[in-house]
Each structure stands twice: as C-alpha cells, then as structure tokens.
PDB file of C-alpha atoms in Angstrom:
ATOM      1  CA  MET Q  16     124.550   1.094  31.839  1.00 42.00           C
ATOM      2  CA  ALA Q  17     127.508   3.164  32.503  1.00 39.00           C
ATOM      3  CA  SER Q  18     129.479   1.493  29.719  1.00 38.00           C
ATOM      4  CA  GLN Q  19     126.923   2.725  27.248  1.00 39.00           C
ATOM      5  CA  THR Q  20     127.105   6.399  27.934  1.00 36.00           C
ATOM      6  CA  THR Q  21     128.320   8.465  24.852  1.00 32.00           C
ATOM      7  CA  ARG Q  22     129.890  11.387  26.471  1.00 34.00           C
ATOM      8  CA  SER Q  23     131.836  12.322  29.562  1.00 37.00           C
ATOM      9  CA  SER Q  24     134.130  15.479  29.859  1.00 38.00           C
ATOM     10  CA  ALA Q  25     135.251  17.576  32.480  1.00 45.00           C
ATOM     11  CA  GLN Q  26     134.705  20.555  29.989  1.00 52.00           C
ATOM     12  CA  PRO Q  27     131.100  20.895  28.929  1.00 58.00           C
ATOM     13  CA  PRO Q  28     130.243  21.417  25.334  1.00 57.00           C
ATOM     14  CA  ASP Q  29     129.196  24.891  24.253  1.00 59.00           C
ATOM     15  CA  GLY Q  30     125.836  25.863  25.540  1.00 72.00           C
ATOM     16  CA  GLN Q  31     126.015  23.231  28.304  1.00 85.00           C
ATOM     17  CA  PRO Q  32     125.874  24.011  31.906  1.00 91.00           C
ATOM     18  CA  SER Q  33     129.114  23.862  33.750  1.00 93.00           C
ATOM     19  CA  ASP Q  34     129.626  21.420  36.773  1.00 93.00           C
ATOM     20  CA  ALA Q  35     129.148  24.290  39.287  1.00 94.00           C
ATOM     21  CA  ASP Q  36     125.814  25.148  37.778  1.00 95.00           C
ATOM     22  CA  LEU Q  37     124.788  21.629  37.765  1.00 96.00           C
ATOM     23  CA  VAL Q  38     125.819  21.055  41.439  1.00 96.00           C
ATOM     24  CA  ALA Q  39     123.704  24.241  42.432  1.00 96.00           C
ATOM     25  CA  ALA Q  40     120.768  22.666  40.656  1.00 96.00           C
ATOM     26  CA  VAL Q  41     121.260  19.191  42.265  1.00 95.00           C
ATOM     27  CA  LEU Q  42     121.319  20.847  45.748  1.00 95.00           C
ATOM     28  CA  LYS Q  43     118.013  22.297  44.854  1.00 93.00           C
ATOM     29  CA  GLY Q  44     116.659  18.837  44.111  1.00 92.00           C
ATOM     30  CA  GLN Q  45     116.607  19.139  40.302  1.00 94.00           C
ATOM     31  CA  THR Q  46     116.934  15.554  39.119  1.00 94.00           C
ATOM     32  CA  HIS Q  47     117.661  16.635  35.334  1.00 95.00           C
ATOM     33  CA  ALA Q  48     120.823  18.171  36.494  1.00 95.00           C
ATOM     34  CA  PHE Q  49     121.736  14.998  38.221  1.00 96.00           C
ATOM     35  CA  LYS Q  50     121.077  12.947  35.109  1.00 95.00           C
ATOM     36  CA  THR Q  51     123.420  15.486  33.346  1.00 96.00           C
ATOM     37  CA  ILE Q  52     126.303  14.822  35.682  1.00 96.00           C
ATOM     38  CA  TYR Q  53     125.763  11.028  35.312  1.00 95.00           C
ATOM     39  CA  PHE Q  54     125.993  11.070  31.574  1.00 94.00           C
ATOM     40  CA  ARG Q  55     129.090  13.482  31.894  1.00 94.00           C
ATOM     41  CA  TYR Q  56     130.974  11.387  34.045  1.00 94.00           C
ATOM     42  CA  SER Q  57     129.761   7.836  34.183  1.00 94.00           C
ATOM     43  CA  GLU Q  58     131.821   6.411  31.375  1.00 93.00           C
ATOM     44  CA  GLN Q  59     135.031   7.652  32.567  1.00 89.00           C
ATOM     45  CA  LEU Q  60     134.181   6.438  36.209  1.00 92.00           C
ATOM     46  CA  PHE Q  61     133.058   3.079  34.744  1.00 92.00           C
ATOM     47  CA  ARG Q  62     136.673   2.798  33.291  1.00 88.00           C
ATOM     48  CA  PHE Q  63     138.369   3.800  36.545  1.00 86.00           C
ATOM     49  CA  PHE Q  64     136.364   1.015  38.328  1.00 88.00           C
ATOM     50  CA  TRP Q  65     137.055  -1.654  35.540  1.00 86.00           C
ATOM     51  CA  ARG Q  66     140.762  -1.065  35.519  1.00 79.00           C
ATOM     52  CA  ARG Q  67     141.041  -1.586  39.413  1.00 78.00           C
ATOM     53  CA  MET Q  68     138.384  -4.371  39.668  1.00 78.00           C
ATOM     54  CA  ASN Q  69     139.043  -6.294  36.379  1.00 75.00           C
ATOM     55  CA  GLY Q  70     135.357  -6.982  35.545  1.00 81.00           C
ATOM     56  CA  ARG Q  71     132.704  -5.326  33.811  1.00 87.00           C
ATOM     57  CA  GLU Q  72     129.867  -6.303  35.856  1.00 90.00           C
ATOM     58  CA  ILE Q  73     131.307  -5.074  39.129  1.00 90.00           C
ATOM     59  CA  ALA Q  74     132.426  -1.887  37.439  1.00 91.00           C
ATOM     60  CA  GLU Q  75     128.819  -1.089  36.296  1.00 93.00           C
ATOM     61  CA  ASP Q  76     127.550  -2.090  39.847  1.00 93.00           C
ATOM     62  CA  LEU Q  77     130.048   0.314  41.383  1.00 94.00           C
ATOM     63  CA  VAL Q  78     129.054   3.040  39.113  1.00 95.00           C
ATOM     64  CA  GLN Q  79     125.565   2.905  40.030  1.00 95.00           C
ATOM     65  CA  GLU Q  80     126.247   2.557  43.733  1.00 95.00           C
ATOM     66  CA  LEU Q  81     128.542   5.738  43.434  1.00 96.00           C
ATOM     67  CA  PHE Q  82     125.798   7.845  41.927  1.00 96.00           C
ATOM     68  CA  ALA Q  83     123.122   6.528  44.289  1.00 95.00           C
ATOM     69  CA  LYS Q  84     125.264   7.639  47.105  1.00 94.00           C
ATOM     70  CA  VAL Q  85     126.188  10.991  45.629  1.00 95.00           C
ATOM     71  CA  TRP Q  86     122.320  11.635  45.117  1.00 95.00           C
ATOM     72  CA  ARG Q  87     121.539  10.431  48.778  1.00 94.00           C
ATOM     73  CA  ASN Q  88     124.351  12.751  50.075  1.00 93.00           C
ATOM     74  CA  ARG Q  89     123.741  15.584  47.761  1.00 94.00           C
ATOM     75  CA  ALA Q  90     123.773  18.134  50.581  1.00 93.00           C
ATOM     76  CA  ASN Q  91     127.634  17.636  50.791  1.00 90.00           C
ATOM     77  CA  LEU Q  92     128.216  18.796  47.237  1.00 93.00           C
ATOM     78  CA  ASP Q  93     129.872  22.245  46.982  1.00 92.00           C
ATOM     79  CA  PRO Q  94     129.486  24.193  43.771  1.00 91.00           C
ATOM     80  CA  GLY Q  95     132.822  25.923  44.668  1.00 90.00           C
ATOM     81  CA  GLN Q  96     134.891  22.789  44.587  1.00 86.00           C
ATOM     82  CA  SER Q  97     135.724  20.454  41.903  1.00 87.00           C
ATOM     83  CA  LEU Q  98     132.967  18.064  41.074  1.00 92.00           C
ATOM     84  CA  LYS Q  99     135.340  15.684  39.267  1.00 88.00           C
ATOM     85  CA  ALA Q 100     137.747  15.529  42.130  1.00 86.00           C
ATOM     86  CA  TYR Q 101     134.469  14.841  44.570  1.00 88.00           C
ATOM     87  CA  LEU Q 102     133.425  11.912  42.388  1.00 92.00           C
ATOM     88  CA  TYR Q 103     136.961  10.373  41.991  1.00 87.00           C
ATOM     89  CA  GLN Q 104     137.498  10.752  45.816  1.00 83.00           C
ATOM     90  CA  ALA Q 105     134.129   8.918  46.320  1.00 88.00           C
ATOM     91  CA  ALA Q 106     135.051   6.322  43.738  1.00 88.00           C
ATOM     92  CA  GLY Q 107     138.353   5.472  45.397  1.00 82.00           C
ATOM     93  CA  ASN Q 108     136.691   5.055  48.634  1.00 82.00           C
ATOM     94  CA  LEU Q 109     134.291   2.676  46.993  1.00 87.00           C
ATOM     95  CA  VAL Q 110     137.294   0.589  45.533  1.00 81.00           C
ATOM     96  CA  ILE Q 111     139.092   0.496  48.835  1.00 76.00           C
ATOM     97  CA  ASP Q 112     135.902  -0.720  50.509  1.00 79.00           C
ATOM     98  CA  GLN Q 113     135.536  -3.392  47.766  1.00 80.00           C
ATOM     99  CA  LEU Q 114     139.064  -4.562  48.113  1.00 70.00           C
ATOM    100  CA  ARG Q 115     138.690  -4.839  51.758  1.00 69.00           C
ATOM    101  CA  LYS Q 116     135.781  -7.105  51.271  1.00 72.00           C
ATOM    102  CA  ASN Q 117     137.397  -9.083  48.599  1.00 67.00           C
ATOM    103  CA  PRO Q 118     141.340  -8.717  48.471  1.00 54.00           C
ATOM    104  CA  PRO Q 119     142.816  -9.901  45.361  1.00 49.00           C
ATOM    105  CA  GLU Q 120     145.857 -11.977  45.383  1.00 43.00           C
ATOM    106  CA  ARG Q 121     147.768  -9.514  43.234  1.00 39.00           C
ATOM    107  CA  TYR Q 122     146.740  -6.051  42.445  1.00 40.00           C
ATOM    108  CA  ALA Q 123     148.160  -3.995  39.414  1.00 40.00           C
ATOM    109  CA  GLN Q 124     146.885  -1.322  37.250  1.00 42.00           C
ATOM    110  CA  GLU Q 125     145.357  -2.738  34.166  1.00 42.00           C
ATOM    111  CA  ILE Q 126     146.358  -1.168  30.946  1.00 41.00           C
ATOM    112  CA  ARG Q 127     144.124  -1.874  27.990  1.00 45.00           C
ATOM    113  CA  PRO Q 128     144.051  -0.190  24.543  1.00 42.00           C
ATOM    114  CA  GLU Q 129     140.983   1.812  24.232  1.00 43.00           C
ATOM    115  CA  HIS Q 130     138.295   0.602  21.834  1.00 40.00           C
ATOM    116  CA  SER Q 131     140.069  -2.607  21.207  1.00 42.00           C
ATOM    117  CA  SER Q 132     138.649  -6.334  21.420  1.00 44.00           C
ATOM    118  CA  GLU Q 133     141.671  -7.881  20.081  1.00 45.00           C
ATOM    119  CA  GLU Q 134     143.584 -10.457  22.473  1.00 45.00           C
ATOM    120  CA  PRO Q 135     147.042  -9.606  22.987  1.00 46.00           C
ATOM    121  CA  ASP Q 136     149.753 -11.819  21.542  1.00 50.00           C
ATOM    122  CA  GLU Q 137     152.159 -13.471  24.095  1.00 53.00           C
ATOM    123  CA  GLY Q 138     154.870 -10.579  23.656  1.00 52.00           C
ATOM    124  CA  ARG Q 139     152.332  -7.765  24.234  1.00 58.00           C
ATOM    125  CA  PHE Q 140     151.152  -9.651  27.104  1.00 59.00           C
ATOM    126  CA  GLN Q 141     154.530  -9.840  28.637  1.00 65.00           C
ATOM    127  CA  VAL Q 142     155.246  -6.235  28.096  1.00 66.00           C
ATOM    128  CA  ARG Q 143     151.871  -5.158  29.670  1.00 69.00           C
ATOM    129  CA  GLU Q 144     152.876  -7.627  32.604  1.00 73.00           C
ATOM    130  CA  GLN Q 145     156.197  -5.594  32.919  1.00 77.00           C
ATOM    131  CA  ILE Q 146     154.527  -2.243  32.961  1.00 77.00           C
ATOM    132  CA  GLN Q 147     151.891  -3.283  35.314  1.00 77.00           C
ATOM    133  CA  ALA Q 148     154.444  -4.668  37.711  1.00 81.00           C
ATOM    134  CA  ALA Q 149     156.564  -1.645  37.732  1.00 84.00           C
ATOM    135  CA  ILE Q 150     153.562   0.636  38.313  1.00 84.00           C
ATOM    136  CA  ALA Q 151     152.320  -1.666  41.162  1.00 83.00           C
ATOM    137  CA  SER Q 152     155.790  -1.637  42.855  1.00 86.00           C
ATOM    138  CA  LEU Q 153     155.649   2.300  43.135  1.00 89.00           C
ATOM    139  CA  PRO Q 154     154.914   3.597  46.668  1.00 90.00           C
ATOM    140  CA  GLU Q 155     151.143   3.826  47.291  1.00 86.00           C
ATOM    141  CA  THR Q 156     150.757   7.712  46.690  1.00 89.00           C
ATOM    142  CA  GLN Q 157     153.116   7.745  43.855  1.00 90.00           C
ATOM    143  CA  ARG Q 158     151.047   5.020  42.220  1.00 87.00           C
ATOM    144  CA  LYS Q 159     147.939   6.755  42.798  1.00 85.00           C
ATOM    145  CA  VAL Q 160     149.177  10.080  41.461  1.00 90.00           C
ATOM    146  CA  PHE Q 161     150.626   8.513  38.373  1.00 88.00           C
ATOM    147  CA  CYS Q 162     147.444   6.506  37.548  1.00 82.00           C
ATOM    148  CA  LEU Q 163     145.129   9.453  38.324  1.00 83.00           C
ATOM    149  CA  SER Q 164     147.240  11.557  35.918  1.00 85.00           C
ATOM    150  CA  ARG Q 165     147.999   9.044  33.129  1.00 81.00           C
ATOM    151  CA  PHE Q 166     144.972   7.002  33.139  1.00 74.00           C
ATOM    152  CA  GLU Q 167     142.193   9.125  34.248  1.00 72.00           C
ATOM    153  CA  GLY Q 168     143.392  12.323  32.853  1.00 75.00           C
ATOM    154  CA  LEU Q 169     143.085  14.352  36.060  1.00 81.00           C
ATOM    155  CA  LYS Q 170     144.919  17.579  36.376  1.00 86.00           C
ATOM    156  CA  TYR Q 171     147.385  18.215  39.465  1.00 91.00           C
ATOM    157  CA  HIS Q 172     144.929  20.285  41.216  1.00 88.00           C
ATOM    158  CA  GLU Q 173     142.130  17.707  40.817  1.00 83.00           C
ATOM    159  CA  ILE Q 174     144.674  15.116  42.181  1.00 87.00           C
ATOM    160  CA  ALA Q 175     145.271  17.194  45.006  1.00 87.00           C
ATOM    161  CA  ASP Q 176     141.627  17.300  45.808  1.00 80.00           C
ATOM    162  CA  VAL Q 177     141.163  13.672  45.414  1.00 80.00           C
ATOM    163  CA  LEU Q 178     144.116  12.676  47.553  1.00 83.00           C
ATOM    164  CA  GLU Q 179     143.820  15.525  49.943  1.00 81.00           C
ATOM    165  CA  ILE Q 180     147.473  16.693  49.419  1.00 89.00           C
ATOM    166  CA  SER Q 181     148.769  19.759  47.979  1.00 93.00           C
ATOM    167  CA  VAL Q 182     149.511  20.577  44.406  1.00 94.00           C
ATOM    168  CA  LYS Q 183     153.300  20.699  45.162  1.00 96.00           C
ATOM    169  CA  THR Q 184     153.161  17.225  46.709  1.00 96.00           C
ATOM    170  CA  VAL Q 185     151.274  15.946  43.851  1.00 95.00           C
ATOM    171  CA  GLU Q 186     154.148  17.334  41.648  1.00 96.00           C
ATOM    172  CA  THR Q 187     156.827  15.823  43.774  1.00 96.00           C
ATOM    173  CA  HIS Q 188     155.142  12.350  43.738  1.00 95.00           C
ATOM    174  CA  MET Q 189     154.656  12.497  39.960  1.00 94.00           C
ATOM    175  CA  SER Q 190     158.304  13.521  39.336  1.00 94.00           C
ATOM    176  CA  ARG Q 191     159.513  10.544  41.533  1.00 94.00           C
ATOM    177  CA  ALA Q 192     157.033   8.164  39.883  1.00 92.00           C
ATOM    178  CA  LEU Q 193     158.203   8.957  36.466  1.00 90.00           C
ATOM    179  CA  LYS Q 194     161.881   8.722  37.441  1.00 90.00           C
ATOM    180  CA  LYS Q 195     161.425   5.309  39.043  1.00 89.00           C
ATOM    181  CA  LEU Q 196     159.378   3.828  35.979  1.00 86.00           C
ATOM    182  CA  ARG Q 197     161.870   5.311  33.532  1.00 84.00           C
ATOM    183  CA  GLN Q 198     164.638   3.359  35.328  1.00 84.00           C
ATOM    184  CA  SER Q 199     162.748   0.136  35.787  1.00 80.00           C
ATOM    185  CA  LEU Q 200     161.385   0.126  32.166  1.00 77.00           C
ATOM    186  CA  ARG Q 201     164.416   1.465  30.450  1.00 74.00           C
ATOM    187  CA  SER Q 202     164.338  -1.285  27.914  1.00 61.00           C
ATOM    188  CA  LEU Q 203     160.754  -0.459  26.988  1.00 61.00           C
ATOM    189  CA  THR Q 204     161.219   3.170  26.866  1.00 55.00           C
ATOM    190  CA  THR Q 205     160.334   3.721  23.188  1.00 49.00           C
ATOM    191  CA  LEU Q 206     157.055   1.739  23.473  1.00 52.00           C
ATOM    192  CA  ILE Q 207     156.112   3.581  26.710  1.00 50.00           C
ATOM    193  CA  LEU Q 208     156.744   6.892  25.072  1.00 49.00           C
ATOM    194  CA  PHE Q 209     154.490   5.837  22.076  1.00 42.00           C
ATOM    195  CA  TRP Q 210     151.690   5.176  24.665  1.00 48.00           C
ATOM    196  CA  GLY Q 211     152.269   8.532  26.204  1.00 50.00           C
ATOM    197  CA  LEU Q 212     152.864   7.000  29.663  1.00 53.00           C
ATOM    198  CA  LEU Q 213     156.068   8.696  30.492  1.00 51.00           C
TER     199      LEU Q 213
END
C-alpha cells in the first residue's frame, strides 16, 4: 500500500543509486530498480493524490495505476530528465482524468497537518476553509505552481518540467500567487507564516 511506504525522497541516501541510474536500469527491464523507484516516491505521490481526491482508497488506487502505467511505458523514460517531474506530470494527468469522470461540486486544495489524527475544532476548520478558498480562487496555473511548490516540495525547475513552462514563468506565477494570497489572507498572515505557506 502506498501509504505504508517508509521513505520517499528526491535525494537518495548515501550509497543508494540516483534516479538517473534507476531509470537506466528500468530501461533494461530490471524490476528491482523499478521497486526502488516505487518505494522512493510512492508515499509522496499518495499524498499528492489524497489532497486532490480527498480519499485514501482512491489515492492508493491511483498510486498503483500510476506505477503500472510507468512500467508499461518505461520505454518513454529518459535518464537525462527529472524522474520526479515525470512522475508528477503523470500523476497530474491521472487526476485530470479522474476529475473529468467524476467532477466534484467544489474543488479546493486540502490542507492537513502531517502525522495528525486530531479532528480540527470549528475555529481551525474555518481558518482552513478560508485558506482553501483563497488557493482555489487563484488562476489555474498560479494555483498549480503554488501547490507543487508549497505542498509537494518541488523545485522551480521541476515544476517547469511538470507544467511544461519555463523556470522564469514558474517564478512569475509564484510571485503573483504569493502576492494575491497575502492580500486575501491578510488577517491570517501570522498563522500562515507559521505554517510556512507564504
């Protein structure tokens, strides 16, 4: 299960193969290399899906579907390109397909404290609702850039690969998104700065 993986990092620990090495091995049909990629990225991709689909089961299903597609289409992998960006591009496409099949009445980025099972009180819920609404009100590309940066931890060049835009365009969208969010969430600035969103 994707949610049960214990480690996922773009930077491999000492002694572990790089993403490029793993991709090269996968291109040769080496399944152990593919399993390493799975355990390196499945947990963060699970969170990516969960935040967007608001459901553990569907997030787990989409992780499995994503890696099944990556394996079937492994000939498209390129050791010279960012594996993380490739995976997030594929994940984004799956989310779009899923939302087309089952469009939600309301779409907003879900913000959940990591490793917390506590139910939010009414005040926290209202604050989260305001933040979600502000993020959801951003123009589409600004919202994607902001979420990929703040919630998924992608670097600007990785976001550029995922969205197929230039790094300079990513910087522009991020700057504009931050400006709009600071304006619309002025009363919550202290809390948001504590969370590290802005």
